[in-house]
Amino acid sequence: MCARQIINVLQSNDINYMKIFLNNQLVNSEDAKVSVFDHGLLYGDGIFEGIRLYDGCIFKLEEHLIRLEQSAKAIMLEIPMDRSALREAVCKTCRANNLKDGYIRLLVTRGVGNLGLSIKNCHQPQIIIIADKIQLYPSEYYEKGLKIITVPTRRNNSAALPPTIKSLNYLNNILAKIEAQNLGYQEAIMLNDQGFVAECTGDNIFLLKEGTLYTPRIAAGSLKGITRQVVLDIADALNIPVQEEDITRYDTWVADELFLTGTAAEIVPIVEVDARSIGEGTPGTVTAQFLKAFKKKVSKDGVML
Ligand code: PMP
């Protein structure tokens, strides 16, 4: 490795030396500044994706870009780049930061406007791409499993703000997270208006009961998780029957196994819900099978840098 390459590696480990994609170009992180009049900041008016890079492969990039486009359509935001240009910008940002494994945050904000809510004054949506080393969840989450709790804050009603839109406005989930953390838990189950399980604050949820895999319907108020779909595909490959249906708190308490899924979390076993032990109170064997199958897929199923 030459001196320049060593400096590049050292610099890429430091947030001050990260390259950020902003306004169609790569800039140093200290120069990556957004206006205080951007409606993404003023109102959470924008959309985003969290994406993983595994061994030089951007896992499920196409699926993330499609979901981004659908979120954009839902909030009537025109992304000022087509899919192939976005794909290239994401790859370029990873390469500029010398990453082989990492986490990518792709945002599109409504852009600069005035202090009113109207989107009519926002003429230039802004694309931001941050690619950084992944902050992995503590290994004990996977080894010992996670204890979670149901919180009072309900998931957004679809008629108010569809949870299928991956918007920059996460206050609903943040309030739920605060409630969980105030009670000493790291994650929480959020119910929908009808009292059925919707999802966790930043992850989808699955349970196993008598050999069948259950997960809430998307219409119950869940994000259409990319990892959720990967798990459904794995279930298919493992010949495990799947039911997408309404799930109650009771169903979670009496589940044989339970786990949550998300791009950052991957597959995390849950060993306790609302002070009830799940199964033997240790990570389940089928959950371990899913995690193993998931790990096999990650560096193969995506876009290579
Ligand atoms: N639900 C919510 C609310 C989320 O924010 C996320 C993403 N962190 C998920 C579910 C999981 O989705 P994905 O598998 O696409 O990361």
PDB file of C-alpha atoms and ligand atoms in Angstrom:
ATOM      1  CA  MET A   1       0.000   0.000   0.000  1.00  0.00           C
ATOM      2  CA  CYS A   2       1.466   3.377  -0.937  1.00  0.00           C
ATOM      3  CA  ALA A   3       1.450   6.378   1.399  1.00  0.00           C
ATOM      4  CA  ARG A   4      -1.476   7.962  -0.458  1.00  0.00           C
ATOM      5  CA  GLN A   5      -3.541   4.793  -0.106  1.00  0.00           C
ATOM      6  CA  ILE A   6      -2.730   4.565   3.620  1.00  0.00           C
ATOM      7  CA  ILE A   7      -3.814   8.175   4.070  1.00  0.00           C
ATOM      8  CA  ASN A   8      -7.015   7.384   2.151  1.00  0.00           C
ATOM      9  CA  VAL A   9      -7.801   4.449   4.453  1.00  0.00           C
ATOM     10  CA  LEU A  10      -7.016   6.445   7.591  1.00  0.00           C
ATOM     11  CA  GLN A  11      -9.071   9.348   6.353  1.00  0.00           C
ATOM     12  CA  SER A  12     -12.004   7.168   5.404  1.00  0.00           C
ATOM     13  CA  ASN A  13     -12.196   5.993   9.044  1.00  0.00           C
ATOM     14  CA  ASP A  14     -12.696   9.538  10.257  1.00  0.00           C
ATOM     15  CA  ILE A  15     -16.008  11.326   9.896  1.00  0.00           C
ATOM     16  CA  ASN A  16     -14.145  14.576   9.080  1.00  0.00           C
ATOM     17  CA  TYR A  17     -12.623  12.985   6.018  1.00  0.00           C
ATOM     18  CA  MET A  18     -15.719  11.316   4.661  1.00  0.00           C
ATOM     19  CA  LYS A  19     -16.869  12.135   1.172  1.00  0.00           C
ATOM     20  CA  ILE A  20     -20.541  13.001   0.978  1.00  0.00           C
ATOM     21  CA  PHE A  21     -22.583  13.118  -2.198  1.00  0.00           C
ATOM     22  CA  LEU A  22     -24.414  16.444  -2.211  1.00  0.00           C
ATOM     23  CA  ASN A  23     -25.734  18.621  -5.029  1.00  0.00           C
ATOM     24  CA  ASN A  24     -24.522  16.209  -7.654  1.00  0.00           C
ATOM     25  CA  GLN A  25     -20.935  16.094  -6.446  1.00  0.00           C
ATOM     26  CA  LEU A  26     -18.714  14.535  -3.810  1.00  0.00           C
ATOM     27  CA  VAL A  27     -17.670  16.964  -1.099  1.00  0.00           C
ATOM     28  CA  ASN A  28     -15.719  16.640   2.143  1.00  0.00           C
ATOM     29  CA  SER A  29     -18.007  16.073   5.110  1.00  0.00           C
ATOM     30  CA  GLU A  30     -17.054  19.410   6.670  1.00  0.00           C
ATOM     31  CA  ASP A  31     -18.316  21.112   3.498  1.00  0.00           C
ATOM     32  CA  ALA A  32     -21.499  19.029   3.294  1.00  0.00           C
ATOM     33  CA  LYS A  33     -23.947  21.647   4.539  1.00  0.00           C
ATOM     34  CA  VAL A  34     -27.666  22.062   3.937  1.00  0.00           C
ATOM     35  CA  SER A  35     -29.783  25.174   4.161  1.00  0.00           C
ATOM     36  CA  VAL A  36     -31.851  25.881   7.258  1.00  0.00           C
ATOM     37  CA  PHE A  37     -34.693  26.526   4.791  1.00  0.00           C
ATOM     38  CA  ASP A  38     -34.638  22.966   3.441  1.00  0.00           C
ATOM     39  CA  HIS A  39     -38.069  21.497   4.128  1.00  0.00           C
ATOM     40  CA  GLY A  40     -36.377  18.212   4.975  1.00  0.00           C
ATOM     41  CA  LEU A  41     -35.085  19.982   8.090  1.00  0.00           C
ATOM     42  CA  LEU A  42     -38.061  22.287   8.691  1.00  0.00           C
ATOM     43  CA  TYR A  43     -40.772  19.643   8.306  1.00  0.00           C
ATOM     44  CA  GLY A  44     -39.212  16.216   7.828  1.00  0.00           C
ATOM     45  CA  ASP A  45     -40.416  16.622   4.250  1.00  0.00           C
ATOM     46  CA  GLY A  46     -38.382  14.103   2.319  1.00  0.00           C
ATOM     47  CA  ILE A  47     -37.651  10.410   1.966  1.00  0.00           C
ATOM     48  CA  PHE A  48     -34.752   8.086   2.561  1.00  0.00           C
ATOM     49  CA  GLU A  49     -33.296   4.601   2.341  1.00  0.00           C
ATOM     50  CA  GLY A  50     -30.848   2.762   4.585  1.00  0.00           C
ATOM     51  CA  ILE A  51     -28.793   0.311   2.526  1.00  0.00           C
ATOM     52  CA  ARG A  52     -26.006  -2.156   3.339  1.00  0.00           C
ATOM     53  CA  LEU A  53     -22.756  -2.826   1.564  1.00  0.00           C
ATOM     54  CA  TYR A  54     -21.351  -6.321   2.137  1.00  0.00           C
ATOM     55  CA  ASP A  55     -17.944  -7.259   0.746  1.00  0.00           C
ATOM     56  CA  GLY A  56     -18.207  -4.796  -2.123  1.00  0.00           C
ATOM     57  CA  CYS A  57     -21.818  -5.693  -2.966  1.00  0.00           C
ATOM     58  CA  ILE A  58     -24.630  -3.206  -2.359  1.00  0.00           C
ATOM     59  CA  PHE A  59     -27.280  -5.580  -1.076  1.00  0.00           C
ATOM     60  CA  LYS A  60     -30.665  -5.286  -2.795  1.00  0.00           C
ATOM     61  CA  LEU A  61     -29.799  -1.851  -4.204  1.00  0.00           C
ATOM     62  CA  GLU A  62     -32.427  -2.123  -6.921  1.00  0.00           C
ATOM     63  CA  GLU A  63     -35.161  -2.889  -4.376  1.00  0.00           C
ATOM     64  CA  HIS A  64     -34.117   0.095  -2.264  1.00  0.00           C
ATOM     65  CA  LEU A  65     -34.142   2.396  -5.286  1.00  0.00           C
ATOM     66  CA  ILE A  66     -37.598   1.175  -6.273  1.00  0.00           C
ATOM     67  CA  ARG A  67     -38.916   1.778  -2.750  1.00  0.00           C
ATOM     68  CA  LEU A  68     -37.344   5.253  -2.804  1.00  0.00           C
ATOM     69  CA  GLU A  69     -39.113   6.021  -6.076  1.00  0.00           C
ATOM     70  CA  GLN A  70     -42.406   4.822  -4.637  1.00  0.00           C
ATOM     71  CA  SER A  71     -41.970   6.911  -1.482  1.00  0.00           C
ATOM     72  CA  ALA A  72     -41.205   9.899  -3.743  1.00  0.00           C
ATOM     73  CA  LYS A  73     -44.313   9.295  -5.812  1.00  0.00           C
ATOM     74  CA  ALA A  74     -46.443   9.005  -2.679  1.00  0.00           C
ATOM     75  CA  ILE A  75     -45.315  12.413  -1.372  1.00  0.00           C
ATOM     76  CA  MET A  76     -45.304  13.978  -4.857  1.00  0.00           C
ATOM     77  CA  LEU A  77     -41.570  14.606  -4.858  1.00  0.00           C
ATOM     78  CA  GLU A  78     -39.658  14.456  -8.086  1.00  0.00           C
ATOM     79  CA  ILE A  79     -36.229  12.874  -7.609  1.00  0.00           C
ATOM     80  CA  PRO A  80     -33.867  14.944  -9.780  1.00  0.00           C
ATOM     81  CA  MET A  81     -31.978  11.848 -11.008  1.00  0.00           C
ATOM     82  CA  ASP A  82     -33.075   8.699 -12.749  1.00  0.00           C
ATOM     83  CA  ARG A  83     -32.502   5.247 -11.303  1.00  0.00           C
ATOM     84  CA  SER A  84     -29.286   4.490 -13.145  1.00  0.00           C
ATOM     85  CA  ALA A  85     -27.734   7.838 -12.198  1.00  0.00           C
ATOM     86  CA  LEU A  86     -28.717   7.244  -8.568  1.00  0.00           C
ATOM     87  CA  ARG A  87     -27.266   3.733  -8.697  1.00  0.00           C
ATOM     88  CA  GLU A  88     -24.000   5.164 -10.014  1.00  0.00           C
ATOM     89  CA  ALA A  89     -23.972   7.958  -7.407  1.00  0.00           C
ATOM     90  CA  VAL A  90     -24.401   5.419  -4.585  1.00  0.00           C
ATOM     91  CA  CYS A  91     -21.532   3.257  -5.941  1.00  0.00           C
ATOM     92  CA  LYS A  92     -19.349   6.324  -6.445  1.00  0.00           C
ATOM     93  CA  THR A  93     -19.883   7.459  -2.857  1.00  0.00           C
ATOM     94  CA  CYS A  94     -18.923   4.023  -1.493  1.00  0.00           C
ATOM     95  CA  ARG A  95     -15.828   3.924  -3.675  1.00  0.00           C
ATOM     96  CA  ALA A  96     -14.789   7.456  -2.668  1.00  0.00           C
ATOM     97  CA  ASN A  97     -14.851   6.356   0.974  1.00  0.00           C
ATOM     98  CA  ASN A  98     -12.859   3.164   0.304  1.00  0.00           C
ATOM     99  CA  LEU A  99     -15.668   1.044   1.676  1.00  0.00           C
ATOM    100  CA  LYS A 100     -16.162  -2.675   1.184  1.00  0.00           C
ATOM    101  CA  ASP A 101     -18.585  -3.081   4.072  1.00  0.00           C
ATOM    102  CA  GLY A 102     -20.764  -0.309   5.296  1.00  0.00           C
ATOM    103  CA  TYR A 103     -24.085   1.420   5.664  1.00  0.00           C
ATOM    104  CA  ILE A 104     -25.406   3.857   3.100  1.00  0.00           C
ATOM    105  CA  ARG A 105     -27.935   6.558   3.857  1.00  0.00           C
ATOM    106  CA  LEU A 106     -29.613   7.931   0.742  1.00  0.00           C
ATOM    107  CA  LEU A 107     -31.896  10.921   1.274  1.00  0.00           C
ATOM    108  CA  VAL A 108     -33.972  13.113  -0.957  1.00  0.00           C
ATOM    109  CA  THR A 109     -35.256  16.257   0.725  1.00  0.00           C
ATOM    110  CA  ARG A 110     -37.921  18.602  -0.619  1.00  0.00           C
ATOM    111  CA  GLY A 111     -35.197  21.238  -0.858  1.00  0.00           C
ATOM    112  CA  VAL A 112     -35.088  24.915   0.004  1.00  0.00           C
ATOM    113  CA  GLY A 113     -38.392  26.780   0.342  1.00  0.00           C
ATOM    114  CA  ASN A 114     -39.815  29.457   2.595  1.00  0.00           C
ATOM    115  CA  LEU A 115     -41.219  29.016   6.079  1.00  0.00           C
ATOM    116  CA  GLY A 116     -44.634  27.927   4.794  1.00  0.00           C
ATOM    117  CA  LEU A 117     -45.721  24.326   4.351  1.00  0.00           C
ATOM    118  CA  SER A 118     -46.409  24.647   0.639  1.00  0.00           C
ATOM    119  CA  ILE A 119     -44.166  22.612  -1.604  1.00  0.00           C
ATOM    120  CA  LYS A 120     -44.737  25.102  -4.420  1.00  0.00           C
ATOM    121  CA  ASN A 121     -41.806  27.229  -3.254  1.00  0.00           C
ATOM    122  CA  CYS A 122     -39.395  24.295  -3.151  1.00  0.00           C
ATOM    123  CA  HIS A 123     -37.915  24.108  -6.619  1.00  0.00           C
ATOM    124  CA  GLN A 124     -34.855  21.916  -6.181  1.00  0.00           C
ATOM    125  CA  PRO A 125     -35.107  18.616  -4.276  1.00  0.00           C
ATOM    126  CA  GLN A 126     -31.775  17.712  -2.754  1.00  0.00           C
ATOM    127  CA  ILE A 127     -30.052  14.340  -2.928  1.00  0.00           C
ATOM    128  CA  ILE A 128     -27.658  13.409  -0.146  1.00  0.00           C
ATOM    129  CA  ILE A 129     -25.689  10.163   0.076  1.00  0.00           C
ATOM    130  CA  ILE A 130     -23.667   9.246   3.152  1.00  0.00           C
ATOM    131  CA  ALA A 131     -21.671   6.014   3.111  1.00  0.00           C
ATOM    132  CA  ASP A 132     -20.036   5.020   6.358  1.00  0.00           C
ATOM    133  CA  LYS A 133     -18.721   2.023   8.223  1.00  0.00           C
ATOM    134  CA  ILE A 134     -21.579   0.081   9.780  1.00  0.00           C
ATOM    135  CA  GLN A 135     -22.166   0.484  13.483  1.00  0.00           C
ATOM    136  CA  LEU A 136     -23.110  -3.135  14.134  1.00  0.00           C
ATOM    137  CA  TYR A 137     -25.638  -3.955  16.803  1.00  0.00           C
ATOM    138  CA  PRO A 138     -23.901  -5.389  19.885  1.00  0.00           C
ATOM    139  CA  SER A 139     -23.079  -9.072  19.354  1.00  0.00           C
ATOM    140  CA  GLU A 140     -24.923  -9.961  22.549  1.00  0.00           C
ATOM    141  CA  TYR A 141     -28.223  -9.076  20.827  1.00  0.00           C
ATOM    142  CA  TYR A 142     -27.616 -12.021  18.485  1.00  0.00           C
ATOM    143  CA  GLU A 143     -26.095 -14.363  21.051  1.00  0.00           C
ATOM    144  CA  LYS A 144     -28.505 -13.774  23.927  1.00  0.00           C
ATOM    145  CA  GLY A 145     -31.461 -12.264  22.082  1.00  0.00           C
ATOM    146  CA  LEU A 146     -33.284  -9.023  22.779  1.00  0.00           C
ATOM    147  CA  LYS A 147     -35.980  -8.275  25.346  1.00  0.00           C
ATOM    148  CA  ILE A 148     -38.659  -5.947  24.066  1.00  0.00           C
ATOM    149  CA  ILE A 149     -41.875  -4.336  25.251  1.00  0.00           C
ATOM    150  CA  THR A 150     -45.115  -3.086  23.701  1.00  0.00           C
ATOM    151  CA  VAL A 151     -45.374   0.691  24.017  1.00  0.00           C
ATOM    152  CA  PRO A 152     -48.480   2.907  24.181  1.00  0.00           C
ATOM    153  CA  THR A 153     -47.623   5.041  21.116  1.00  0.00           C
ATOM    154  CA  ARG A 154     -49.540   3.599  18.177  1.00  0.00           C
ATOM    155  CA  ARG A 155     -48.078   3.300  14.676  1.00  0.00           C
ATOM    156  CA  ASN A 156     -49.267   6.053  12.333  1.00  0.00           C
ATOM    157  CA  ASN A 157     -52.694   5.460  10.899  1.00  0.00           C
ATOM    158  CA  SER A 158     -52.399   4.806   7.156  1.00  0.00           C
ATOM    159  CA  ALA A 159     -55.078   7.384   6.455  1.00  0.00           C
ATOM    160  CA  ALA A 160     -52.915  10.025   8.158  1.00  0.00           C
ATOM    161  CA  LEU A 161     -49.418   9.065   7.020  1.00  0.00           C
ATOM    162  CA  PRO A 162     -48.971   5.663   5.363  1.00  0.00           C
ATOM    163  CA  PRO A 163     -46.159   3.757   7.161  1.00  0.00           C
ATOM    164  CA  THR A 164     -45.230   2.364   3.725  1.00  0.00           C
ATOM    165  CA  ILE A 165     -43.699   5.748   2.918  1.00  0.00           C
ATOM    166  CA  LYS A 166     -40.132   5.786   4.176  1.00  0.00           C
ATOM    167  CA  SER A 167     -40.220   9.471   4.988  1.00  0.00           C
ATOM    168  CA  LEU A 168     -37.776  11.646   6.896  1.00  0.00           C
ATOM    169  CA  ASN A 169     -40.467  12.161   9.506  1.00  0.00           C
ATOM    170  CA  TYR A 170     -39.768   9.493  12.125  1.00  0.00           C
ATOM    171  CA  LEU A 171     -41.294  11.212  15.154  1.00  0.00           C
ATOM    172  CA  ASN A 172     -43.903   8.485  15.532  1.00  0.00           C
ATOM    173  CA  ASN A 173     -41.174   5.848  15.817  1.00  0.00           C
ATOM    174  CA  ILE A 174     -38.936   8.100  17.912  1.00  0.00           C
ATOM    175  CA  LEU A 175     -41.695   8.603  20.505  1.00  0.00           C
ATOM    176  CA  ALA A 176     -42.091   4.825  20.714  1.00  0.00           C
ATOM    177  CA  LYS A 177     -38.329   4.385  21.065  1.00  0.00           C
ATOM    178  CA  ILE A 178     -38.222   6.971  23.870  1.00  0.00           C
ATOM    179  CA  GLU A 179     -40.971   5.093  25.715  1.00  0.00           C
ATOM    180  CA  ALA A 180     -39.079   1.817  25.362  1.00  0.00           C
ATOM    181  CA  GLN A 181     -35.782   3.323  26.495  1.00  0.00           C
ATOM    182  CA  ASN A 182     -37.410   5.083  29.450  1.00  0.00           C
ATOM    183  CA  LEU A 183     -38.483   1.642  30.605  1.00  0.00           C
ATOM    184  CA  GLY A 184     -34.997   0.171  30.069  1.00  0.00           C
ATOM    185  CA  TYR A 185     -35.615  -1.572  26.717  1.00  0.00           C
ATOM    186  CA  GLN A 186     -33.836  -1.088  23.399  1.00  0.00           C
ATOM    187  CA  GLU A 187     -36.734  -1.936  21.106  1.00  0.00           C
ATOM    188  CA  ALA A 188     -40.495  -1.856  21.182  1.00  0.00           C
ATOM    189  CA  ILE A 189     -43.517  -3.345  19.498  1.00  0.00           C
ATOM    190  CA  MET A 190     -45.857  -0.731  18.067  1.00  0.00           C
ATOM    191  CA  LEU A 191     -49.534  -1.582  17.625  1.00  0.00           C
ATOM    192  CA  ASN A 192     -51.836  -0.067  15.028  1.00  0.00           C
ATOM    193  CA  ASP A 193     -55.122   1.752  15.703  1.00  0.00           C
ATOM    194  CA  GLN A 194     -56.974  -1.564  15.917  1.00  0.00           C
ATOM    195  CA  GLY A 195     -54.572  -2.918  18.532  1.00  0.00           C
ATOM    196  CA  PHE A 196     -52.838  -5.357  16.166  1.00  0.00           C
ATOM    197  CA  VAL A 197     -49.046  -5.595  15.978  1.00  0.00           C
ATOM    198  CA  ALA A 198     -47.669  -3.304  13.254  1.00  0.00           C
ATOM    199  CA  GLU A 199     -43.880  -3.463  13.596  1.00  0.00           C
ATOM    200  CA  CYS A 200     -41.004  -2.415  15.837  1.00  0.00           C
ATOM    201  CA  THR A 201     -39.717   1.164  15.930  1.00  0.00           C
ATOM    202  CA  GLY A 202     -37.262   0.580  13.104  1.00  0.00           C
ATOM    203  CA  ASP A 203     -37.715  -3.062  12.120  1.00  0.00           C
ATOM    204  CA  ASN A 204     -40.304  -5.566  10.942  1.00  0.00           C
ATOM    205  CA  ILE A 205     -41.394  -8.409  13.190  1.00  0.00           C
ATOM    206  CA  PHE A 206     -41.881 -12.151  12.645  1.00  0.00           C
ATOM    207  CA  LEU A 207     -43.025 -15.003  14.849  1.00  0.00           C
ATOM    208  CA  LEU A 208     -42.933 -18.759  14.550  1.00  0.00           C
ATOM    209  CA  LYS A 209     -45.736 -20.882  15.904  1.00  0.00           C
ATOM    210  CA  GLU A 210     -46.033 -24.632  15.358  1.00  0.00           C
ATOM    211  CA  GLY A 211     -43.835 -24.568  12.271  1.00  0.00           C
ATOM    212  CA  THR A 212     -45.527 -21.619  10.546  1.00  0.00           C
ATOM    213  CA  LEU A 213     -43.951 -18.184  10.118  1.00  0.00           C
ATOM    214  CA  TYR A 214     -46.260 -15.225  10.805  1.00  0.00           C
ATOM    215  CA  THR A 215     -45.749 -11.540  10.101  1.00  0.00           C
ATOM    216  CA  PRO A 216     -48.187  -8.600  10.085  1.00  0.00           C
ATOM    217  CA  ARG A 217     -49.750  -7.638   6.784  1.00  0.00           C
ATOM    218  CA  ILE A 218     -48.301  -4.451   5.286  1.00  0.00           C
ATOM    219  CA  ALA A 219     -51.780  -2.936   5.647  1.00  0.00           C
ATOM    220  CA  ALA A 220     -51.459  -3.412   9.433  1.00  0.00           C
ATOM    221  CA  GLY A 221     -49.053  -0.456   9.395  1.00  0.00           C
ATOM    222  CA  SER A 222     -45.659  -1.904   8.571  1.00  0.00           C
ATOM    223  CA  LEU A 223     -42.962  -0.702   6.250  1.00  0.00           C
ATOM    224  CA  LYS A 224     -42.543  -3.026   3.299  1.00  0.00           C
ATOM    225  CA  GLY A 225     -39.119  -4.009   4.581  1.00  0.00           C
ATOM    226  CA  ILE A 226     -36.476  -5.179   2.134  1.00  0.00           C
ATOM    227  CA  THR A 227     -35.162  -7.589   4.803  1.00  0.00           C
ATOM    228  CA  ARG A 228     -38.764  -8.691   5.461  1.00  0.00           C
ATOM    229  CA  GLN A 229     -39.004  -9.764   1.817  1.00  0.00           C
ATOM    230  CA  VAL A 230     -35.642 -11.559   2.009  1.00  0.00           C
ATOM    231  CA  VAL A 231     -36.944 -13.496   5.030  1.00  0.00           C
ATOM    232  CA  LEU A 232     -40.136 -14.400   3.147  1.00  0.00           C
ATOM    233  CA  ASP A 233     -37.967 -15.684   0.265  1.00  0.00           C
ATOM    234  CA  ILE A 234     -35.833 -17.711   2.690  1.00  0.00           C
ATOM    235  CA  ALA A 235     -38.989 -19.218   4.245  1.00  0.00           C
ATOM    236  CA  ASP A 236     -40.056 -20.256   0.771  1.00  0.00           C
ATOM    237  CA  ALA A 237     -36.676 -21.872   0.098  1.00  0.00           C
ATOM    238  CA  LEU A 238     -36.775 -23.659   3.478  1.00  0.00           C
ATOM    239  CA  ASN A 239     -40.354 -24.845   2.843  1.00  0.00           C
ATOM    240  CA  ILE A 240     -41.616 -23.044   5.921  1.00  0.00           C
ATOM    241  CA  PRO A 241     -45.265 -21.990   5.486  1.00  0.00           C
ATOM    242  CA  VAL A 242     -45.915 -18.242   5.836  1.00  0.00           C
ATOM    243  CA  GLN A 243     -49.018 -16.354   6.949  1.00  0.00           C
ATOM    244  CA  GLU A 244     -49.251 -12.579   6.580  1.00  0.00           C
ATOM    245  CA  GLU A 245     -52.100 -11.742   8.919  1.00  0.00           C
ATOM    246  CA  ASP A 246     -53.257  -9.735  11.915  1.00  0.00           C
ATOM    247  CA  ILE A 247     -51.139 -10.518  14.958  1.00  0.00           C
ATOM    248  CA  THR A 248     -52.130  -9.712  18.533  1.00  0.00           C
ATOM    249  CA  ARG A 249     -49.956  -9.098  21.581  1.00  0.00           C
ATOM    250  CA  TYR A 250     -51.153 -12.484  22.839  1.00  0.00           C
ATOM    251  CA  ASP A 251     -49.783 -14.134  19.661  1.00  0.00           C
ATOM    252  CA  THR A 252     -46.357 -12.673  20.402  1.00  0.00           C
ATOM    253  CA  TRP A 253     -46.447 -13.819  24.054  1.00  0.00           C
ATOM    254  CA  VAL A 254     -47.171 -17.444  23.130  1.00  0.00           C
ATOM    255  CA  ALA A 255     -44.921 -17.628  20.056  1.00  0.00           C
ATOM    256  CA  ASP A 256     -42.339 -20.417  19.846  1.00  0.00           C
ATOM    257  CA  GLU A 257     -39.798 -17.986  18.380  1.00  0.00           C
ATOM    258  CA  LEU A 258     -39.778 -14.319  17.525  1.00  0.00           C
ATOM    259  CA  PHE A 259     -37.358 -12.108  15.625  1.00  0.00           C
ATOM    260  CA  LEU A 260     -37.119  -8.690  14.092  1.00  0.00           C
ATOM    261  CA  THR A 261     -35.668  -7.777  10.714  1.00  0.00           C
ATOM    262  CA  GLY A 262     -34.123  -4.685   9.186  1.00  0.00           C
ATOM    263  CA  THR A 263     -31.274  -3.532   7.004  1.00  0.00           C
ATOM    264  CA  ALA A 264     -29.069  -2.532   9.941  1.00  0.00           C
ATOM    265  CA  ALA A 265     -30.342  -5.178  12.379  1.00  0.00           C
ATOM    266  CA  GLU A 266     -30.420  -8.047   9.848  1.00  0.00           C
ATOM    267  CA  ILE A 267     -32.237 -10.713  11.926  1.00  0.00           C
ATOM    268  CA  VAL A 268     -32.295 -10.250  15.703  1.00  0.00           C
ATOM    269  CA  PRO A 269     -33.797 -12.947  17.953  1.00  0.00           C
ATOM    270  CA  ILE A 270     -36.323 -11.768  20.543  1.00  0.00           C
ATOM    271  CA  VAL A 271     -36.358 -13.712  23.802  1.00  0.00           C
ATOM    272  CA  GLU A 272     -38.856 -11.750  25.848  1.00  0.00           C
ATOM    273  CA  VAL A 273     -41.940  -9.653  25.103  1.00  0.00           C
ATOM    274  CA  ASP A 274     -43.771  -7.708  27.810  1.00  0.00           C
ATOM    275  CA  ALA A 275     -41.973  -9.725  30.529  1.00  0.00           C
ATOM    276  CA  ARG A 276     -43.079 -13.050  28.978  1.00  0.00           C
ATOM    277  CA  SER A 277     -40.262 -15.392  27.906  1.00  0.00           C
ATOM    278  CA  ILE A 278     -40.445 -16.501  24.295  1.00  0.00           C
ATOM    279  CA  GLY A 279     -39.969 -20.260  23.891  1.00  0.00           C
ATOM    280  CA  GLU A 280     -37.122 -21.296  26.161  1.00  0.00           C
ATOM    281  CA  GLY A 281     -36.094 -17.671  26.660  1.00  0.00           C
ATOM    282  CA  THR A 282     -33.104 -18.153  24.357  1.00  0.00           C
ATOM    283  CA  PRO A 283     -32.677 -17.431  20.603  1.00  0.00           C
ATOM    284  CA  GLY A 284     -34.661 -19.989  18.596  1.00  0.00           C
ATOM    285  CA  THR A 285     -33.155 -22.623  16.322  1.00  0.00           C
ATOM    286  CA  VAL A 286     -35.309 -21.689  13.316  1.00  0.00           C
ATOM    287  CA  THR A 287     -34.340 -18.043  13.792  1.00  0.00           C
ATOM    288  CA  ALA A 288     -30.687 -19.173  13.637  1.00  0.00           C
ATOM    289  CA  GLN A 289     -31.450 -20.990  10.375  1.00  0.00           C
ATOM    290  CA  PHE A 290     -32.882 -17.777   8.916  1.00  0.00           C
ATOM    291  CA  LEU A 291     -29.863 -15.758  10.017  1.00  0.00           C
ATOM    292  CA  LYS A 292     -27.501 -18.320   8.484  1.00  0.00           C
ATOM    293  CA  ALA A 293     -29.391 -18.298   5.177  1.00  0.00           C
ATOM    294  CA  PHE A 294     -29.510 -14.490   5.249  1.00  0.00           C
ATOM    295  CA  LYS A 295     -25.736 -14.209   5.740  1.00  0.00           C
ATOM    296  CA  LYS A 296     -25.194 -16.465   2.742  1.00  0.00           C
ATOM    297  CA  LYS A 297     -27.171 -14.134   0.515  1.00  0.00           C
ATOM    298  CA  VAL A 298     -25.792 -10.739   1.439  1.00  0.00           C
ATOM    299  CA  SER A 299     -22.647 -10.485  -0.636  1.00  0.00           C
ATOM    300  CA  LYS A 300     -24.242 -12.084  -3.695  1.00  0.00           C
ATOM    301  CA  ASP A 301     -27.569 -10.433  -4.220  1.00  0.00           C
ATOM    302  CA  GLY A 302     -27.008  -6.833  -5.228  1.00  0.00           C
ATOM    303  CA  VAL A 303     -24.875  -4.434  -7.243  1.00  0.00           C
ATOM    304  CA  MET A 304     -21.104  -4.889  -7.157  1.00  0.00           C
ATOM    305  CA  LEU A 305     -19.041  -1.737  -6.724  1.00  0.00           C
TER     306      LEU A 305
HETATM  307  N1  PMP B   1     -39.858  -0.652   9.760  1.00  0.00           N
HETATM  308  C1  PMP B   1     -39.349   0.579   9.932  1.00  0.00           C
HETATM  309  C2  PMP B   1     -40.182   1.604  10.614  1.00  0.00           C
HETATM  310  C3  PMP B   1     -38.068   0.889   9.486  1.00  0.00           C
HETATM  311  O1  PMP B   1     -37.566   2.118   9.646  1.00  0.00           O
HETATM  312  C4  PMP B   1     -37.296  -0.104   8.850  1.00  0.00           C
HETATM  313  C5  PMP B   1     -35.917   0.216   8.332  1.00  0.00           C
HETATM  314  N2  PMP B   1     -35.017   0.451   9.370  1.00  0.00           N
HETATM  315  C6  PMP B   1     -37.843  -1.395   8.721  1.00  0.00           C
HETATM  316  C7  PMP B   1     -39.137  -1.621   9.165  1.00  0.00           C
HETATM  317  C8  PMP B   1     -37.071  -2.504   8.060  1.00  0.00           C
HETATM  318  O2  PMP B   1     -36.969  -2.261   6.685  1.00  0.00           O
HETATM  319  P1  PMP B   1     -35.709  -2.732   5.832  1.00  0.00           P
HETATM  320  O3  PMP B   1     -35.630  -4.202   5.976  1.00  0.00           O
HETATM  321  O4  PMP B   1     -36.032  -2.317   4.447  1.00  0.00           O
HETATM  322  O5  PMP B   1     -34.523  -2.056   6.397  1.00  0.00           O
END
